[in-house]
Coordinates of C-alpha atoms and ligand atoms in Angstrom, one line a residue:
M351 CA 0.0 0.0 0.0
K352 CA 2.8 2.4 1.1
K353 CA 4.7 1.5 -2.2
L354 CA 1.6 2.3 -4.2
S355 CA 1.0 5.8 -2.6
A356 CA 4.7 6.6 -3.1
F357 CA 4.4 5.6 -6.7
V358 CA 1.3 7.8 -7.2
L359 CA 3.1 10.8 -5.5
I360 CA 6.2 10.4 -7.7
A361 CA 3.9 10.1 -10.8
I362 CA 2.1 13.4 -9.9
L363 CA 5.3 15.2 -9.1
S364 CA 6.9 14.3 -12.4
I365 CA 3.7 15.2 -14.5
F366 CA 3.2 18.6 -12.8
P367 CA 6.1 20.5 -14.5
L368 CA 5.0 19.1 -17.8
M369 CA 1.4 20.3 -17.2
I370 CA 2.7 23.8 -16.4
S371 CA 5.0 24.0 -19.5
A372 CA 2.1 22.7 -21.7
Q373 CA 0.0 25.5 -20.3
K374 CA 2.7 28.1 -21.0
G375 CA 3.2 26.8 -24.5
S376 CA -0.5 27.2 -25.3
F377 CA -0.6 30.9 -24.3
P378 CA 1.3 33.4 -26.3
E379 CA 4.0 35.2 -24.5
I380 CA 2.9 38.8 -23.5
K381 CA 5.5 41.4 -24.5
Q382 CA 5.5 44.1 -22.0
L383 CA 6.0 47.8 -22.9
Q384 CA 6.8 49.3 -19.6
S385 CA 8.9 52.3 -18.5
P386 CA 11.5 51.2 -16.0
Q387 CA 10.8 54.3 -13.9
N388 CA 7.0 54.1 -14.0
P389 CA 6.4 50.4 -14.6
R390 CA 2.6 50.8 -14.2
L391 CA 1.7 53.9 -16.0
G392 CA 0.4 54.0 -19.6
F393 CA -1.5 56.4 -21.8
V394 CA -2.7 56.2 -25.4
L395 CA -5.2 58.3 -27.3
H396 CA -6.7 58.7 -30.8
G397 CA -8.1 61.7 -32.7
G398 CA -10.2 59.7 -35.2
A399 CA -9.5 57.3 -38.1
G400 CA -10.2 57.6 -41.8
V401 CA -8.8 58.5 -45.3
I402 CA -5.8 60.4 -44.1
R403 CA -3.1 59.9 -46.8
K404 CA 0.3 61.3 -46.7
G405 CA 0.2 64.6 -48.6
S406 CA -3.6 65.1 -48.0
L407 CA -2.9 67.4 -45.1
S408 CA -1.0 70.6 -45.6
P409 CA 2.3 70.7 -43.6
E410 CA 0.7 73.5 -41.4
K411 CA -2.4 71.4 -40.7
E412 CA -0.3 68.3 -40.0
K413 CA 1.7 70.3 -37.5
E414 CA -1.4 71.6 -35.8
Y415 CA -2.9 68.1 -35.4
K416 CA 0.4 66.7 -34.1
A417 CA 0.8 69.6 -31.6
K418 CA -2.7 69.1 -30.2
L419 CA -2.3 65.4 -29.9
E420 CA 1.0 65.8 -28.2
E421 CA -0.4 68.3 -25.8
A422 CA -3.3 66.0 -24.9
V423 CA -1.1 62.8 -24.5
L424 CA 1.4 64.7 -22.3
A425 CA -1.4 66.2 -20.2
G426 CA -2.9 62.7 -19.6
Y427 CA 0.4 61.2 -18.8
K428 CA 1.4 64.1 -16.4
A429 CA -1.9 63.5 -14.5
L430 CA -0.9 59.8 -14.1
Q431 CA 2.6 60.8 -12.9
E432 CA 1.1 63.1 -10.4
G433 CA -0.8 60.2 -9.0
K434 CA -4.2 61.0 -10.5
T435 CA -6.5 58.1 -11.6
G436 CA -6.8 56.7 -15.1
L437 CA -10.3 58.3 -15.2
D438 CA -8.8 61.7 -14.4
A439 CA -6.2 61.3 -17.1
V440 CA -8.7 60.2 -19.7
E441 CA -11.0 63.1 -18.9
I442 CA -8.2 65.7 -18.9
A443 CA -6.9 64.6 -22.3
I444 CA -10.3 64.3 -23.9
K445 CA -11.3 67.7 -22.7
I446 CA -8.3 69.2 -24.5
L447 CA -9.3 67.5 -27.7
E448 CA -13.0 68.5 -27.3
D449 CA -12.0 72.1 -26.9
S450 CA -10.1 72.1 -30.2
P451 CA -12.0 72.7 -33.5
L452 CA -9.6 70.2 -35.2
F453 CA -11.5 67.1 -33.9
N454 CA -15.0 65.9 -34.3
A455 CA -15.9 66.1 -30.7
G456 CA -17.0 69.1 -28.6
K457 CA -16.1 72.4 -30.4
G458 CA -15.3 70.7 -33.8
A459 CA -18.4 68.4 -33.9
V460 CA -19.8 67.6 -37.3
F461 CA -23.3 68.5 -38.4
T462 CA -26.4 66.3 -38.6
A463 CA -28.6 66.2 -41.7
D464 CA -30.7 69.0 -40.3
G465 CA -27.8 71.2 -39.6
K466 CA -27.3 70.6 -35.8
N467 CA -24.5 69.3 -33.7
E468 CA -25.4 66.2 -31.7
L469 CA -22.8 65.0 -29.3
D470 CA -22.1 61.6 -27.7
A471 CA -19.5 60.4 -25.1
A472 CA -18.7 57.6 -22.7
I473 CA -16.3 56.8 -19.9
M474 CA -15.6 53.5 -18.1
D475 CA -13.8 52.5 -15.0
G476 CA -12.0 49.1 -15.4
K477 CA -11.7 48.6 -11.7
T478 CA -15.5 48.7 -10.9
L479 CA -16.9 48.2 -14.4
N480 CA -18.9 51.4 -13.7
A481 CA -19.6 53.4 -16.8
G482 CA -21.3 56.6 -17.8
A483 CA -22.6 57.5 -21.3
V484 CA -24.4 60.4 -22.8
A485 CA -26.0 60.9 -26.3
G486 CA -27.8 63.4 -28.4
L487 CA -26.4 66.5 -26.6
H488 CA -26.7 70.0 -28.1
H489 CA -25.4 72.3 -25.3
V490 CA -22.8 70.5 -23.3
K491 CA -19.4 72.0 -23.9
N492 CA -17.5 68.9 -22.7
P493 CA -19.6 65.7 -23.1
I494 CA -16.9 63.6 -21.4
V495 CA -17.4 65.6 -18.2
L496 CA -21.1 64.8 -18.3
A497 CA -20.5 61.1 -19.0
R498 CA -18.3 61.0 -15.9
A499 CA -21.0 62.7 -13.8
V500 CA -23.6 60.2 -15.0
M501 CA -21.2 57.4 -13.9
E502 CA -20.4 58.9 -10.5
K503 CA -23.4 60.9 -9.6
S504 CA -26.3 58.9 -10.9
P505 CA -27.5 55.3 -10.5
H506 CA -27.6 55.1 -14.4
V507 CA -25.2 54.2 -17.2
M508 CA -26.7 56.2 -20.1
M509 CA -28.6 59.5 -20.3
I510 CA -29.7 61.2 -23.5
G511 CA -30.9 64.5 -25.0
A512 CA -32.8 67.0 -22.9
G513 CA -32.8 64.8 -19.7
A514 CA -29.0 64.5 -19.8
E515 CA -28.7 68.3 -20.3
Q516 CA -31.0 68.8 -17.3
F517 CA -28.8 66.6 -15.3
A518 CA -25.8 68.6 -16.5
K519 CA -27.5 71.8 -15.2
E520 CA -28.1 70.2 -11.8
F521 CA -24.4 69.4 -11.4
N522 CA -23.2 72.8 -12.8
I523 CA -21.6 71.2 -15.9
E524 CA -20.8 73.9 -18.4
L525 CA -23.5 74.5 -21.0
V526 CA -23.1 76.6 -24.2
E527 CA -25.3 78.0 -26.8
E528 CA -25.7 75.8 -29.9
K529 CA -23.7 78.3 -32.0
Y530 CA -20.6 77.5 -30.0
F531 CA -20.3 74.3 -32.0
W532 CA -20.6 76.0 -35.4
T533 CA -17.4 75.8 -37.5
Q534 CA -17.0 76.8 -41.2
E535 CA -15.2 73.6 -42.1
R536 CA -17.8 71.2 -40.7
W537 CA -20.6 73.3 -42.2
D538 CA -18.9 73.1 -45.6
S539 CA -18.6 69.3 -45.3
L540 CA -22.3 69.0 -44.7
Q541 CA -23.2 71.3 -47.6
K542 CA -21.0 69.2 -49.9
I543 CA -22.6 66.0 -48.9
L544 CA -26.1 67.4 -49.2
K545 CA -25.3 68.6 -52.7
Q546 CA -24.1 65.2 -53.7
E547 CA -27.2 63.6 -52.2
K548 CA -29.3 66.0 -54.3
E549 CA -27.4 65.2 -57.4
K550 CA -27.7 61.5 -56.9
A551 CA -31.5 61.8 -56.2
E552 CA -31.9 63.8 -59.4
A553 CA -29.9 61.3 -61.4
A554 CA -32.0 58.5 -60.0
K555 CA -35.2 60.3 -61.0
E556 CA -33.9 60.5 -64.6
G557 CA -33.4 56.8 -64.5
K558 CA -29.7 56.8 -64.2
K559 CA -28.1 54.1 -62.2
V560 CA -26.7 55.5 -59.0
S561 CA -25.0 53.7 -56.1
G562 CA -26.1 54.4 -52.5
I563 CA -24.6 57.3 -50.6
D564 CA -21.7 56.2 -48.6
L565 CA -21.2 58.6 -45.7
R566 CA -17.7 57.3 -45.1
M567 CA -16.5 57.9 -48.7
E568 CA -16.2 61.6 -48.1
P569 CA -12.8 62.5 -46.6
E570 CA -14.5 65.1 -44.5
N571 CA -16.4 62.3 -42.7
K572 CA -13.5 60.2 -42.1
F573 CA -12.0 61.4 -38.9
G574 CA -12.1 63.3 -35.8
T575 CA -13.7 61.3 -32.9
V576 CA -11.4 61.4 -29.9
G577 CA -10.7 58.8 -27.2
A578 CA -8.1 57.8 -24.6
V579 CA -7.1 54.8 -22.5
A580 CA -5.0 54.8 -19.3
L581 CA -3.3 52.5 -16.8
D582 CA -2.7 54.3 -13.5
K583 CA -0.3 53.7 -10.6
N584 CA -2.9 51.5 -8.8
G585 CA -3.0 49.2 -11.9
D586 CA -6.5 50.5 -12.7
L587 CA -7.6 50.8 -16.4
A588 CA -9.9 53.5 -17.8
A589 CA -11.3 54.3 -21.2
G590 CA -13.2 57.3 -22.6
T591 CA -14.5 58.4 -26.0
S592 CA -16.2 61.6 -27.3
T593 CA -17.7 62.4 -30.7
G594 CA -20.0 64.5 -32.9
G595 CA -20.9 61.3 -34.7
M596 CA -21.0 61.3 -38.5
T597 CA -21.7 64.2 -40.9
N598 CA -25.2 64.1 -42.3
K599 CA -26.4 61.6 -39.7
K600 CA -30.1 61.5 -39.2
Y601 CA -31.7 63.3 -36.3
G602 CA -31.5 61.1 -33.2
R603 CA -28.9 58.7 -34.6
V604 CA -26.6 57.4 -31.9
G605 CA -23.3 55.8 -32.8
D606 CA -21.0 53.3 -31.1
V607 CA -19.2 55.8 -28.8
P608 CA -21.7 55.9 -26.0
I609 CA -22.6 52.2 -26.3
I610 CA -20.5 50.5 -23.6
G611 CA -18.7 47.5 -25.2
A612 CA -18.9 48.9 -28.7
G613 CA -16.9 52.1 -28.8
T614 CA -15.8 52.3 -25.2
Y615 CA -14.8 49.6 -22.7
A616 CA -12.5 49.0 -19.7
N617 CA -12.0 46.0 -17.5
N618 CA -9.0 45.6 -15.1
A619 CA -9.0 41.9 -15.9
T620 CA -8.1 42.5 -19.6
C621 CA -7.8 45.9 -21.2
A622 CA -9.2 49.4 -21.9
V623 CA -10.4 50.2 -25.4
S624 CA -11.5 53.4 -27.2
A625 CA -12.7 53.1 -30.8
T626 CA -13.3 55.3 -33.8
G627 CA -14.8 54.5 -37.2
W628 CA -18.1 53.8 -38.8
G629 CA -20.2 53.4 -35.6
E630 CA -23.0 51.1 -37.0
F631 CA -20.4 48.4 -37.6
F632 CA -18.7 48.8 -34.2
I633 CA -22.1 48.5 -32.5
R634 CA -23.0 45.3 -34.4
I635 CA -19.7 43.6 -33.5
G636 CA -19.3 45.1 -30.0
V637 CA -15.8 45.9 -31.0
A638 CA -14.3 47.0 -27.6
K639 CA -15.8 44.2 -25.6
E640 CA -14.9 41.7 -28.3
I641 CA -11.2 42.6 -27.9
S642 CA -11.5 42.3 -24.2
S643 CA -13.2 38.9 -24.5
M644 CA -10.5 37.6 -26.9
M645 CA -8.0 38.4 -24.2
E646 CA -10.1 36.9 -21.5
Y647 CA -11.2 33.7 -23.0
R648 CA -8.6 33.0 -25.6
A649 CA -5.6 34.4 -23.7
M650 CA -4.6 36.6 -26.7
P651 CA -2.1 39.4 -26.3
I652 CA -3.6 42.8 -26.7
Q653 CA -2.3 43.6 -30.2
Q654 CA -3.3 40.2 -31.6
A655 CA -6.8 40.6 -30.1
A656 CA -7.2 44.1 -31.5
D657 CA -6.0 43.0 -35.0
A658 CA -8.3 40.0 -35.0
V659 CA -11.3 42.2 -34.4
I660 CA -10.3 45.1 -36.6
H661 CA -8.6 43.3 -39.5
T662 CA -10.9 40.3 -39.6
K663 CA -14.3 40.8 -38.0
L664 CA -14.7 44.5 -38.8
Q665 CA -13.1 44.2 -42.2
N666 CA -15.2 41.2 -43.2
L667 CA -18.4 43.0 -42.3
G668 CA -17.4 46.0 -44.4
G669 CA -16.7 48.5 -41.6
D670 CA -13.7 50.7 -41.2
G671 CA -11.9 52.5 -38.4
G672 CA -9.7 51.6 -35.5
I673 CA -9.0 51.4 -31.8
V674 CA -6.4 52.3 -29.2
A675 CA -6.1 50.0 -26.2
I676 CA -3.9 49.3 -23.2
D677 CA -3.8 46.2 -21.0
K678 CA -3.2 45.7 -17.2
F679 CA 0.6 45.3 -17.8
G680 CA 0.9 48.5 -19.8
N681 CA 1.1 46.8 -23.2
I682 CA -0.3 49.0 -25.9
G683 CA -2.6 47.9 -28.8
I684 CA -3.2 50.1 -31.8
S685 CA -5.1 48.8 -34.8
F686 CA -6.9 50.3 -37.7
N687 CA -8.0 49.3 -41.2
S688 CA -8.4 52.8 -42.5
E689 CA -5.7 54.8 -44.4
G690 CA -4.7 56.6 -41.2
M691 CA -5.6 57.3 -37.6
Y692 CA -4.6 60.3 -35.5
R693 CA -2.9 58.7 -32.5
A694 CA -0.4 59.4 -29.7
Y695 CA 1.1 57.3 -26.9
I696 CA 3.8 57.4 -24.3
N697 CA 6.6 55.0 -25.2
S698 CA 8.7 52.8 -22.8
E699 CA 11.1 55.8 -22.2
G700 CA 8.2 57.9 -21.1
K701 CA 8.4 60.0 -24.3
P702 CA 5.3 61.0 -26.4
V703 CA 5.0 59.4 -29.9
V704 CA 2.5 61.0 -32.3
E705 CA 1.5 59.3 -35.6
I706 CA -1.1 59.8 -38.3
Y707 CA -0.4 57.6 -41.3
K708 CA -0.3 53.8 -41.7
D709 CA 3.5 53.8 -41.9
Ligands
LIG1767 N1 -17.6 56.2 -34.3 C1 -18.2 57.5 -34.5 C2 -19.7 57.3 -34.8 O1 -20.1 56.5 -35.5 C3 -17.6 58.3 -35.7 C4 -16.1 58.3 -35.8 O2 -15.4 57.7 -35.0 O3 -15.6 58.9 -36.8 O4 -20.5 58.1 -34.2

């Protein structure tokens, strides 16, 4: 009997290391992108994805975009270095981008089909899985601030339209007149699309064959949503996104940005994700949560999970756009299937990197 139990013990002990190495072998090694000084801080943001080809922006415009992206990424990172939370860092950086007319969020929001600006935003806390989202706003200067208030000061996740703005008033969140969001560039984009729509409708009436209007085919529609993800000193992840939606969208249309799990998601167990692109496709796939799930259930590293969703699932469905993401170790994931994506991150030396084009 004694001999038998000794045999069983030896057998178990000799199989155990094999089991561990088999397990290791079946999971891809995670490459960590960490700064030696601040091993647990990380910050990445985007300023929208679309047809942004080299040479399509004037050197001055390119400089303007890069400067604003750098300002925002440095502000977010500085907040983390000062010990602020990932949620603070995300809110600070997104506010900077919302206040700039360069991006399709806050000040630079695009116009709806009936000539209005209708803003959406969301924020999520990876530690608690609490989230706040707002949609269909016309007067809130910084929708990301209101999204955070919904998360922290209400029992709800999503508030829309007039009710959300009433809530903003109650919490002294800055409201502006609708004309604050009016910019010549965005107005011209809407006029151009409306003209095309009219021409196509007339051609169709005359019996000419016309293809459907593709909102995303217009370069003006192709970029501008802003978003950020952060890993703070406590190891907590946060994600936030803010947008004016898509030019010429119909009244009341809500995109992926305020849909938790589509355009915005954070979970300390996996990653934080902020998306930009053709929202309808991101909603149908649940892009941000899908990336998190691939990491959770298939043990995929962040970049692989992001590429699988963007370059396979989104691509196969006919959608376009991209994401920025960060995992609980500080590994960064950036993936897009469009020509370009405005993006910035803090590299392993703690320096900002700003990129626009594919390569
Ligand atoms: N995803 C945004 C929306 O569909 C637009 C964008 O990111 O460009 O509302």
